[in-house]
JSON list of C-alpha atoms and ligand atoms in Angstrom, two decimals:
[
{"chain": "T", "resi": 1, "resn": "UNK", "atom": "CA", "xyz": [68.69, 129.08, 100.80]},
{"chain": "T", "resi": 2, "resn": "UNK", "atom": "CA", "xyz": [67.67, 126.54, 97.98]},
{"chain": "T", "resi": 3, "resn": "UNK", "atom": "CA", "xyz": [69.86, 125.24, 95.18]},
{"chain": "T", "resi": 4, "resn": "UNK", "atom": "CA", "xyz": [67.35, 123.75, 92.38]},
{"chain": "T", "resi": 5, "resn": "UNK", "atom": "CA", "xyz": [69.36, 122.93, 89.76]},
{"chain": "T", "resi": 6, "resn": "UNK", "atom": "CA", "xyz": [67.68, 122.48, 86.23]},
{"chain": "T", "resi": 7, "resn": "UNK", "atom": "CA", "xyz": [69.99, 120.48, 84.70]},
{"chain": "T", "resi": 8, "resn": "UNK", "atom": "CA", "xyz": [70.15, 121.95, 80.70]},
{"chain": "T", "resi": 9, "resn": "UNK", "atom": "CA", "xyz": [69.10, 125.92, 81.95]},
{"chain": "T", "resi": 10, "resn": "UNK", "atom": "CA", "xyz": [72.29, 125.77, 84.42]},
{"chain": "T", "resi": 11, "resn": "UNK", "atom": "CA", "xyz": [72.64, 126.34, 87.87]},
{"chain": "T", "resi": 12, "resn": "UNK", "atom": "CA", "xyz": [73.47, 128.56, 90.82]},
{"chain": "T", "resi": 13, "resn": "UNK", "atom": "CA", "xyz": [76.59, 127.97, 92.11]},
{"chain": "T", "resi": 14, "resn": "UNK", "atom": "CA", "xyz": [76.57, 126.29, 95.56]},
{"chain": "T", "resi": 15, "resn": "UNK", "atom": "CA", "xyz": [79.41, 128.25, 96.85]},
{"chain": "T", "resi": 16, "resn": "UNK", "atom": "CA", "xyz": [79.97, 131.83, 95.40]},
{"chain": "T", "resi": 17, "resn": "UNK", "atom": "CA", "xyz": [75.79, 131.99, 94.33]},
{"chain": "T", "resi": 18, "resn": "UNK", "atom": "CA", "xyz": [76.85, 132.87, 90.35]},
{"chain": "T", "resi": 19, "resn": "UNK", "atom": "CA", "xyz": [74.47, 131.98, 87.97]},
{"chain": "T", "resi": 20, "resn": "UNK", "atom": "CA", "xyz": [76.28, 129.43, 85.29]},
{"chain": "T", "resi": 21, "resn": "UNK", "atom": "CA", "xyz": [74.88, 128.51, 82.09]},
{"chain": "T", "resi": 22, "resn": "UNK", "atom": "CA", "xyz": [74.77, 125.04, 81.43]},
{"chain": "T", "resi": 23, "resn": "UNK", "atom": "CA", "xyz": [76.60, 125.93, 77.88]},
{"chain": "T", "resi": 24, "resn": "UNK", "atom": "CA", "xyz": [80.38, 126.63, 77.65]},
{"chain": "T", "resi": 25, "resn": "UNK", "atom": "CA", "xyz": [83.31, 126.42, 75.18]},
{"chain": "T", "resi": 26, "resn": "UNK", "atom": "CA", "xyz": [84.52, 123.53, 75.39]},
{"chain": "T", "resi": 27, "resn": "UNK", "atom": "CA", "xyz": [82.48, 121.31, 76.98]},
{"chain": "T", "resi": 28, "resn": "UNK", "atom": "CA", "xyz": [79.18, 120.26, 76.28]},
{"chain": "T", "resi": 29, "resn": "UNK", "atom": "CA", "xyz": [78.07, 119.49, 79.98]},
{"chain": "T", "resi": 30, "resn": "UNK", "atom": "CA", "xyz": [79.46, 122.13, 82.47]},
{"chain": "T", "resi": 31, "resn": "UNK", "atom": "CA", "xyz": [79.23, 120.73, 85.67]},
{"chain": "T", "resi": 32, "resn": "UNK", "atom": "CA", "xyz": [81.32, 123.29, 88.03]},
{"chain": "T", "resi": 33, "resn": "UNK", "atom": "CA", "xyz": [81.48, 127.21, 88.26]},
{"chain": "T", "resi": 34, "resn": "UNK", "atom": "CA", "xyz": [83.82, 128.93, 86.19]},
{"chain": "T", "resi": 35, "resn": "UNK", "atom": "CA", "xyz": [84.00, 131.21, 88.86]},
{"chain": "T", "resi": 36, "resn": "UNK", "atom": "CA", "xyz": [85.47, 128.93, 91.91]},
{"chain": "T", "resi": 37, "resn": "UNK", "atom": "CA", "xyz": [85.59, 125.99, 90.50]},
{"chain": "T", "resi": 38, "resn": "UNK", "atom": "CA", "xyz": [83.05, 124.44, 92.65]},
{"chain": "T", "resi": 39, "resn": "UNK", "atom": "CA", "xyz": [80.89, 121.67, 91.59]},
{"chain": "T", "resi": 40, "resn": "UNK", "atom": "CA", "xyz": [77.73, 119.35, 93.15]},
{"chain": "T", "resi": 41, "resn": "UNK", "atom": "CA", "xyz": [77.84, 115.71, 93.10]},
{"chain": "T", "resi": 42, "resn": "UNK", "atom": "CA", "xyz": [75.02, 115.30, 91.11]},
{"chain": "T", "resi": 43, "resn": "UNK", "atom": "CA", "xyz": [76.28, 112.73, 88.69]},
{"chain": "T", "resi": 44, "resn": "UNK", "atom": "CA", "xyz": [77.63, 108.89, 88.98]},
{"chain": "T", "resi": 45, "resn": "UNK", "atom": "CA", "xyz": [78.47, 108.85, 85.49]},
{"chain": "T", "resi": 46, "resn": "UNK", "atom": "CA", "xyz": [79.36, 112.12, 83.93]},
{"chain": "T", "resi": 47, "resn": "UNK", "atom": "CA", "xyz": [76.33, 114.14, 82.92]},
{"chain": "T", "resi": 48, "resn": "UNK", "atom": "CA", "xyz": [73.64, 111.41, 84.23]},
{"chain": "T", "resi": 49, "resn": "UNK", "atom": "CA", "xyz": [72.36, 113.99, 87.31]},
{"chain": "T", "resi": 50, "resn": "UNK", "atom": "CA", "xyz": [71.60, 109.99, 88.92]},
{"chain": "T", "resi": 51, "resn": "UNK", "atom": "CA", "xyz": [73.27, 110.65, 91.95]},
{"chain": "T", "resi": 52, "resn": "UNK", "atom": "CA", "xyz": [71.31, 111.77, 95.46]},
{"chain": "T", "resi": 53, "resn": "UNK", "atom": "CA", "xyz": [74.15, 112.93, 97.02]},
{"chain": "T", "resi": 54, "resn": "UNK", "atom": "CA", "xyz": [74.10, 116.37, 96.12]},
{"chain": "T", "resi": 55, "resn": "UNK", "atom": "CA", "xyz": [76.60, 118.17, 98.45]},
{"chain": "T", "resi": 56, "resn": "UNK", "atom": "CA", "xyz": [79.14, 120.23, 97.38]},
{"chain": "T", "resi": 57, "resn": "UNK", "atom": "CA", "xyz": [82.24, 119.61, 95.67]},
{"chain": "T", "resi": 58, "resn": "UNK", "atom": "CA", "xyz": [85.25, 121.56, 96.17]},
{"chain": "T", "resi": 59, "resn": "UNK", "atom": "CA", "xyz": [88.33, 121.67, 93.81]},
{"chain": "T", "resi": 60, "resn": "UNK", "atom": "CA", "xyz": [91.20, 120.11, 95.43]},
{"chain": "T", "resi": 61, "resn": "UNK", "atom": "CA", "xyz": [93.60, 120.01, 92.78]},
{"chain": "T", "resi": 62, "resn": "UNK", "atom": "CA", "xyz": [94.61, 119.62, 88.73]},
{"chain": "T", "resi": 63, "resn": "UNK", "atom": "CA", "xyz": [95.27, 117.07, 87.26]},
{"chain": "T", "resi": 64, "resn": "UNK", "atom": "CA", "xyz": [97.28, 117.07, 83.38]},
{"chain": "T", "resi": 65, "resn": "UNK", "atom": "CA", "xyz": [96.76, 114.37, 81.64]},
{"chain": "T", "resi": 66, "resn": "UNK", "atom": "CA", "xyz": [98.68, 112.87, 78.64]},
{"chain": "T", "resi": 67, "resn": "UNK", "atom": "CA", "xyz": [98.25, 115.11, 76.17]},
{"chain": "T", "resi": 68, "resn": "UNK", "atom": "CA", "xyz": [98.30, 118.18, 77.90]},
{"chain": "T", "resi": 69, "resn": "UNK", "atom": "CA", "xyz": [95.07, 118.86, 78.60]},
{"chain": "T", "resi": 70, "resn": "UNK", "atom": "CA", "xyz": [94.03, 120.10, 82.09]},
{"chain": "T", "resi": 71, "resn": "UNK", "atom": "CA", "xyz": [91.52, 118.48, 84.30]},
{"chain": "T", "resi": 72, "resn": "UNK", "atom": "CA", "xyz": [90.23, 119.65, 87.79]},
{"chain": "T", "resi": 73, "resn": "UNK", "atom": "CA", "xyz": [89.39, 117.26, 90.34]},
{"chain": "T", "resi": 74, "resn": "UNK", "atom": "CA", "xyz": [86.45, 117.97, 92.93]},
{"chain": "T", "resi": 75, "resn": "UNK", "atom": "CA", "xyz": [86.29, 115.79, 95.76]},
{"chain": "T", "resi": 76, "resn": "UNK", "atom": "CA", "xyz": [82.69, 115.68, 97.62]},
{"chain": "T", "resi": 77, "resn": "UNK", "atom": "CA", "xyz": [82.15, 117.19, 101.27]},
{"chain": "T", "resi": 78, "resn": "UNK", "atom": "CA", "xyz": [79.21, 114.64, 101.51]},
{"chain": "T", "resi": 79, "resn": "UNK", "atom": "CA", "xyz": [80.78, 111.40, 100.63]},
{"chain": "T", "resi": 80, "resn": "UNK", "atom": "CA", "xyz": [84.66, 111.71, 99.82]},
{"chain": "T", "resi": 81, "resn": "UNK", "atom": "CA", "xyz": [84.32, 110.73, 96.13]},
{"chain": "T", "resi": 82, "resn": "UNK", "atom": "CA", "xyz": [86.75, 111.81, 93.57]},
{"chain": "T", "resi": 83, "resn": "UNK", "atom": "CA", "xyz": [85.52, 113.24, 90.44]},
{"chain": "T", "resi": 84, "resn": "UNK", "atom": "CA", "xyz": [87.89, 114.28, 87.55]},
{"chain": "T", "resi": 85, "resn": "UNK", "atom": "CA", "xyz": [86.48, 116.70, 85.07]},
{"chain": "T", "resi": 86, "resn": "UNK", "atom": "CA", "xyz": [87.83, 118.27, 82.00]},
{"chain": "T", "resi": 87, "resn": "UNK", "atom": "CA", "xyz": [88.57, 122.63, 82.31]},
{"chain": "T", "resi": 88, "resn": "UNK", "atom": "CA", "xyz": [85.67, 124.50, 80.50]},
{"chain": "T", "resi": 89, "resn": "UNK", "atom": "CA", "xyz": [86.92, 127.18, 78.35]},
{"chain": "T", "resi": 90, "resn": "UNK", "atom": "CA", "xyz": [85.63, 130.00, 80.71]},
{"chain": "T", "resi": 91, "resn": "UNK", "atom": "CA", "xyz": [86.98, 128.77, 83.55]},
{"chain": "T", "resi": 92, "resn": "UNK", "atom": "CA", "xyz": [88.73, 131.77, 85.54]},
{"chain": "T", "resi": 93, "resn": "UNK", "atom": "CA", "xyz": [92.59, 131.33, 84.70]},
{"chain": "T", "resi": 94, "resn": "UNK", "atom": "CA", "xyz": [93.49, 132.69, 88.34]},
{"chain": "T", "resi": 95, "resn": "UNK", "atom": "CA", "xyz": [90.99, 130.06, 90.39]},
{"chain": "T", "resi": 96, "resn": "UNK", "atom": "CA", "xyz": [92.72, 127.20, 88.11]},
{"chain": "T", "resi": 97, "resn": "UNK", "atom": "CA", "xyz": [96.28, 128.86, 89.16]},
{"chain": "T", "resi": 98, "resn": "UNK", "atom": "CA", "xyz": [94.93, 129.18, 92.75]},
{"chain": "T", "resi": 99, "resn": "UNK", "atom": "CA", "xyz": [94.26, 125.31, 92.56]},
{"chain": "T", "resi": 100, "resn": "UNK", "atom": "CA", "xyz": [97.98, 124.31, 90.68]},
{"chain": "T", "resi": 101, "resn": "UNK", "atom": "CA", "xyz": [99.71, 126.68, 93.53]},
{"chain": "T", "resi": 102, "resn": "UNK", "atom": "CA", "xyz": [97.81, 125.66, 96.77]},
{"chain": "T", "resi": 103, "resn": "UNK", "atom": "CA", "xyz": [100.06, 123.32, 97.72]},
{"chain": "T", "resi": 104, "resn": "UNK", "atom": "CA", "xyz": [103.47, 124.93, 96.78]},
{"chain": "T", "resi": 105, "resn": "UNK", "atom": "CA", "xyz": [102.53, 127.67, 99.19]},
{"chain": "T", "resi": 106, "resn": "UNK", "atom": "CA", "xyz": [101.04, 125.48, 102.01]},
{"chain": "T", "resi": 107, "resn": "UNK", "atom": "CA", "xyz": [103.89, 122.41, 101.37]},
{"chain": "T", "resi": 108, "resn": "UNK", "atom": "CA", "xyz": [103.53, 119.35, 103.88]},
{"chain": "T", "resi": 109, "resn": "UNK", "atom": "CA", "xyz": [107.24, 119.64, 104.68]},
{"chain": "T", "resi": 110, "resn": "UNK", "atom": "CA", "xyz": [109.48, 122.65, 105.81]},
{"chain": "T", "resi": 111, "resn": "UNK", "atom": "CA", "xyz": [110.88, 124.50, 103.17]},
{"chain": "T", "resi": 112, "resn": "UNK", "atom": "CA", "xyz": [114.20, 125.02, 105.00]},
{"chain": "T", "resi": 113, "resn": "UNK", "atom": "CA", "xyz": [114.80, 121.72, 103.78]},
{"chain": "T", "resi": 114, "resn": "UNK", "atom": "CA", "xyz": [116.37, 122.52, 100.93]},
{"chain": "T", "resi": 115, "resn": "UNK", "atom": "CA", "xyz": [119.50, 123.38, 100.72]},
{"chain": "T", "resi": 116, "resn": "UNK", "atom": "CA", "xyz": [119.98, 123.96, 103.99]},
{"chain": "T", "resi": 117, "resn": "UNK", "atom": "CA", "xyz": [123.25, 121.97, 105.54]},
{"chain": "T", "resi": 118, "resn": "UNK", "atom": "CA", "xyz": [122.25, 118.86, 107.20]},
{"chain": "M", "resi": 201, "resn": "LIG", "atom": "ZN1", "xyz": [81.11, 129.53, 92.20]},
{"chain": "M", "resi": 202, "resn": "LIG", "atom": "ZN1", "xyz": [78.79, 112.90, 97.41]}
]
């Protein structure tokens, strides 16, 4: 398998294979799928495609910022870096929900602690 990526046609998605246009509402660089969420470190600076790391990057969590707005953050399989990057307007309300819930369903700490007697 071979991910080209053509950086203003859009990409194929390095995890679910969807083709994304590089175009969305609300952003004028996508840079994940709106599908799963995935991204590619491609970029040191937002949009630059400088980077030679190119391994995946998988959504780990959301991050809301100040005034509301949502932001995703990827971390990178290859290298560990953290990338924060704004929702696109397309992006699949379930996969974001998927993202906000993960760890209230898989908590690091035993539920029964809560109002159990102690
Ligand atoms: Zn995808
Ligand atoms: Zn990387």
């Amino acid at each position: 398998m071979s991910h080209k990526s053509r950086p203003d046609s859009g990409f194929t998605c390095i995890h679910c294979g969807r083709m994304v246009a590089a175009q969305a509402y609300g952003t004028s660089h996508r840079n994940h799928c709106p599908c799963c969420l995935w991204s590619r470190h491609l970029d040191d600076e937002p949009g630059d495609r400088r980077c030679p790391c190119r391994s995946p990057m998988a959504p780990i969590a959301i991050e809301v910022r100040a005034d509301g707005e949502w932001a995703i953050i990827h971390r990178c399989t290859g290298c560990d870096t953290l990338h924060t990057n704004r929702i696109a307007g397309d992006d699949r309300e379930l996969a974001l929900l998927a993202l906000v819930l993960r760890p209230l369903a898989n908590p690091a700490f035993p539920l029964d602690c809560f109002g159990a007697d102690r």
